[in-house]
């Protein structure tokens, strides 16, 4: 089952299966009226709270589909606190091997549950904004919403 909700950054599509989110992405489709599904209602409410600054952590079951390595990367992303950014190299180091930087970046980019699994909190080693499935402007907006220190530094220049 799915729903498309409005957000300050555009429409967001939430897909669930067995009361677990399997996909969350930006969508060009128009919003759909909320189905009679308590789980999707809860997910929508929590996202609205996030965008209004009232929520820093999500309380939703997820079941992203991916390889074992991708799952390991996505689990590591969940450990990055609200408002904090790390580099791709730091992500690879946290996975235990700095040589996995490209693979970690690739898994980060294939994250099927954006925002909730915070792939937007991973940036380049020198603070540069690198790829984001929703677009760099959305990544910047999410980091600014969270008050990430990298955004404050970038806005000085």
mmCIF file of C-alpha atoms in Angstrom:
data_model
loop_
_atom_site.group_PDB
_atom_site.id
_atom_site.type_symbol
_atom_site.label_atom_id
_atom_site.label_comp_id
_atom_site.label_asym_id
_atom_site.label_seq_id
_atom_site.Cartn_x
_atom_site.Cartn_y
_atom_site.Cartn_z
ATOM 1 C CA UNK A 1 0.000 0.000 0.000
ATOM 2 C CA UNK A 2 1.242 3.506 -0.646
ATOM 3 C CA UNK A 3 0.436 7.115 -0.016
ATOM 4 C CA UNK A 4 1.775 10.358 -1.431
ATOM 5 C CA UNK A 5 1.917 13.270 0.987
ATOM 6 C CA UNK A 6 2.793 16.944 0.706
ATOM 7 C CA UNK A 7 5.982 18.247 2.292
ATOM 8 C CA UNK A 8 7.821 21.584 2.183
ATOM 9 C CA UNK A 9 10.209 19.972 -0.326
ATOM 10 C CA UNK A 10 7.574 18.475 -2.614
ATOM 11 C CA UNK A 11 5.479 15.351 -2.646
ATOM 12 C CA UNK A 12 6.769 12.266 -0.855
ATOM 13 C CA UNK A 13 5.754 8.710 -1.698
ATOM 14 C CA UNK A 14 5.632 6.223 1.187
ATOM 15 C CA UNK A 15 5.259 2.522 0.408
ATOM 16 C CA UNK A 16 4.585 -0.045 3.119
ATOM 17 C CA UNK A 17 4.305 -3.782 3.281
ATOM 18 C CA UNK A 18 3.172 -5.626 6.404
ATOM 19 C CA UNK A 19 3.387 -2.427 8.498
ATOM 20 C CA UNK A 20 6.972 -1.727 7.498
ATOM 21 C CA UNK A 21 8.206 1.011 5.223
ATOM 22 C CA UNK A 22 9.890 -0.418 2.153
ATOM 23 C CA UNK A 23 10.275 2.829 0.212
ATOM 24 C CA UNK A 24 10.209 6.557 0.841
ATOM 25 C CA UNK A 25 11.090 8.890 -2.007
ATOM 26 C CA UNK A 26 10.275 12.237 -3.538
ATOM 27 C CA UNK A 27 7.544 11.970 -6.134
ATOM 28 C CA UNK A 28 6.183 14.060 -8.979
ATOM 29 C CA UNK A 29 2.789 12.410 -8.576
ATOM 30 C CA UNK A 30 -0.025 14.323 -6.936
ATOM 31 C CA UNK A 31 -0.946 13.600 -3.355
ATOM 32 C CA UNK A 32 -3.369 10.811 -2.643
ATOM 33 C CA UNK A 33 -5.898 10.889 0.118
ATOM 34 C CA UNK A 34 -4.579 8.937 3.079
ATOM 35 C CA UNK A 35 -5.772 5.338 2.905
ATOM 36 C CA UNK A 36 -7.463 3.733 5.862
ATOM 37 C CA UNK A 37 -4.140 2.391 7.129
ATOM 38 C CA UNK A 38 -2.931 3.306 10.611
ATOM 39 C CA UNK A 39 0.711 2.595 9.775
ATOM 40 C CA UNK A 40 0.767 4.996 6.788
ATOM 41 C CA UNK A 41 -1.103 7.582 8.855
ATOM 42 C CA UNK A 42 1.551 7.309 11.565
ATOM 43 C CA UNK A 43 4.358 7.585 8.993
ATOM 44 C CA UNK A 44 2.715 10.683 7.497
ATOM 45 C CA UNK A 45 2.289 12.303 10.904
ATOM 46 C CA UNK A 46 5.906 11.597 11.846
ATOM 47 C CA UNK A 47 7.183 13.074 8.574
ATOM 48 C CA UNK A 48 5.073 16.192 9.097
ATOM 49 C CA UNK A 49 6.494 16.481 12.624
ATOM 50 C CA UNK A 50 10.022 16.142 11.202
ATOM 51 C CA UNK A 51 9.433 18.905 8.669
ATOM 52 C CA UNK A 52 7.929 21.172 11.330
ATOM 53 C CA UNK A 53 10.990 20.666 13.565
ATOM 54 C CA UNK A 54 9.099 18.714 16.239
ATOM 55 C CA UNK A 55 10.645 15.286 15.533
ATOM 56 C CA UNK A 56 14.307 14.291 15.381
ATOM 57 C CA UNK A 57 13.940 10.504 15.384
ATOM 58 C CA UNK A 58 11.433 8.282 13.645
ATOM 59 C CA UNK A 59 9.596 5.438 15.325
ATOM 60 C CA UNK A 60 8.685 3.332 12.329
ATOM 61 C CA UNK A 61 9.434 -0.244 11.355
ATOM 62 C CA UNK A 62 11.333 -0.513 8.084
ATOM 63 C CA UNK A 63 12.254 -3.299 5.691
ATOM 64 C CA UNK A 64 14.526 -1.846 3.005
ATOM 65 C CA UNK A 65 15.464 -4.344 0.299
ATOM 66 C CA UNK A 66 19.141 -4.617 -0.560
ATOM 67 C CA UNK A 67 22.294 -6.675 -0.346
ATOM 68 C CA UNK A 68 23.913 -7.544 2.964
ATOM 69 C CA UNK A 69 26.493 -4.794 2.409
ATOM 70 C CA UNK A 70 23.788 -2.229 1.593
ATOM 71 C CA UNK A 71 21.910 -3.242 4.752
ATOM 72 C CA UNK A 72 25.089 -2.738 6.782
ATOM 73 C CA UNK A 73 25.550 0.753 5.275
ATOM 74 C CA UNK A 74 21.920 1.704 5.902
ATOM 75 C CA UNK A 75 22.165 0.480 9.498
ATOM 76 C CA UNK A 76 25.223 2.705 9.927
ATOM 77 C CA UNK A 77 23.343 5.689 8.474
ATOM 78 C CA UNK A 78 20.707 5.268 11.183
ATOM 79 C CA UNK A 79 23.423 5.925 13.774
ATOM 80 C CA UNK A 80 24.159 9.434 12.440
ATOM 81 C CA UNK A 81 22.388 11.841 14.813
ATOM 82 C CA UNK A 82 19.974 14.533 13.699
ATOM 83 C CA UNK A 83 21.865 17.650 12.605
ATOM 84 C CA UNK A 84 25.200 15.849 12.243
ATOM 85 C CA UNK A 85 27.017 15.122 8.997
ATOM 86 C CA UNK A 86 29.794 12.676 8.233
ATOM 87 C CA UNK A 87 31.927 12.164 5.131
ATOM 88 C CA UNK A 88 31.848 9.145 2.857
ATOM 89 C CA UNK A 89 35.326 8.288 4.164
ATOM 90 C CA UNK A 90 34.032 8.407 7.742
ATOM 91 C CA UNK A 91 31.165 6.139 6.702
ATOM 92 C CA UNK A 92 33.632 3.648 5.217
ATOM 93 C CA UNK A 93 35.759 3.842 8.380
ATOM 94 C CA UNK A 94 32.699 3.160 10.525
ATOM 95 C CA UNK A 95 32.074 0.090 8.386
ATOM 96 C CA UNK A 96 35.573 -1.073 9.280
ATOM 97 C CA UNK A 97 37.441 -0.537 6.012
ATOM 98 C CA UNK A 98 38.334 2.813 4.405
ATOM 99 C CA UNK A 99 38.816 0.979 1.091
ATOM 100 C CA UNK A 100 35.050 0.481 0.876
ATOM 101 C CA UNK A 101 34.452 4.204 0.350
ATOM 102 C CA UNK A 102 33.105 3.825 -3.209
ATOM 103 C CA UNK A 103 30.952 0.834 -2.314
ATOM 104 C CA UNK A 104 29.638 2.677 0.759
ATOM 105 C CA UNK A 105 28.847 5.729 -1.370
ATOM 106 C CA UNK A 106 27.057 3.496 -3.872
ATOM 107 C CA UNK A 107 24.982 1.847 -1.145
ATOM 108 C CA UNK A 108 24.222 5.278 0.329
ATOM 109 C CA UNK A 109 22.905 6.352 -3.074
ATOM 110 C CA UNK A 110 20.681 3.280 -3.362
ATOM 111 C CA UNK A 111 18.970 3.897 -0.020
ATOM 112 C CA UNK A 112 15.277 3.158 -0.704
ATOM 113 C CA UNK A 113 14.000 4.942 2.427
ATOM 114 C CA UNK A 114 15.291 8.499 2.163
ATOM 115 C CA UNK A 115 14.957 10.977 5.050
ATOM 116 C CA UNK A 116 14.139 8.267 7.624
ATOM 117 C CA UNK A 117 17.365 6.427 6.792
ATOM 118 C CA UNK A 118 19.333 9.696 6.664
ATOM 119 C CA UNK A 119 21.580 9.325 3.621
ATOM 120 C CA UNK A 120 21.394 13.122 3.261
ATOM 121 C CA UNK A 121 23.706 13.408 6.293
ATOM 122 C CA UNK A 122 26.666 12.025 4.312
ATOM 123 C CA UNK A 123 28.707 14.665 2.498
ATOM 124 C CA UNK A 124 32.055 15.001 0.759
ATOM 125 C CA UNK A 125 35.295 15.081 2.763
ATOM 126 C CA UNK A 126 35.633 18.840 2.370
ATOM 127 C CA UNK A 127 32.022 19.648 3.165
ATOM 128 C CA UNK A 128 30.842 19.594 -0.437
ATOM 129 C CA UNK A 129 27.317 18.565 -1.240
ATOM 130 C CA UNK A 130 27.479 15.422 -3.326
ATOM 131 C CA UNK A 131 24.736 13.435 -5.025
ATOM 132 C CA UNK A 132 21.309 12.956 -3.537
ATOM 133 C CA UNK A 133 18.420 11.100 -5.183
ATOM 134 C CA UNK A 134 16.067 13.994 -4.481
ATOM 135 C CA UNK A 135 18.576 16.546 -5.807
ATOM 136 C CA UNK A 136 21.273 18.627 -4.135
ATOM 137 C CA UNK A 137 18.840 21.441 -3.254
ATOM 138 C CA UNK A 138 16.658 19.018 -1.287
ATOM 139 C CA UNK A 139 19.744 17.642 0.479
ATOM 140 C CA UNK A 140 20.772 21.184 1.443
ATOM 141 C CA UNK A 141 17.237 21.934 2.627
ATOM 142 C CA UNK A 142 17.141 18.811 4.816
ATOM 143 C CA UNK A 143 20.506 19.659 6.382
ATOM 144 C CA UNK A 144 19.412 23.253 6.939
ATOM 145 C CA UNK A 145 16.158 22.039 8.539
ATOM 146 C CA UNK A 146 18.239 19.925 10.916
ATOM 147 C CA UNK A 147 20.602 22.811 11.659
ATOM 148 C CA UNK A 148 23.606 20.816 10.457
ATOM 149 C CA UNK A 149 26.815 22.695 11.165
ATOM 150 C CA UNK A 150 28.089 22.118 7.627
ATOM 151 C CA UNK A 151 25.185 24.193 6.283
ATOM 152 C CA UNK A 152 26.017 27.051 8.615
ATOM 153 C CA UNK A 153 29.638 26.960 7.421
ATOM 154 C CA UNK A 154 28.682 26.808 3.741
ATOM 155 C CA UNK A 155 26.304 29.745 4.053
ATOM 156 C CA UNK A 156 29.222 31.978 5.158
ATOM 157 C CA UNK A 157 30.772 31.767 1.684
#
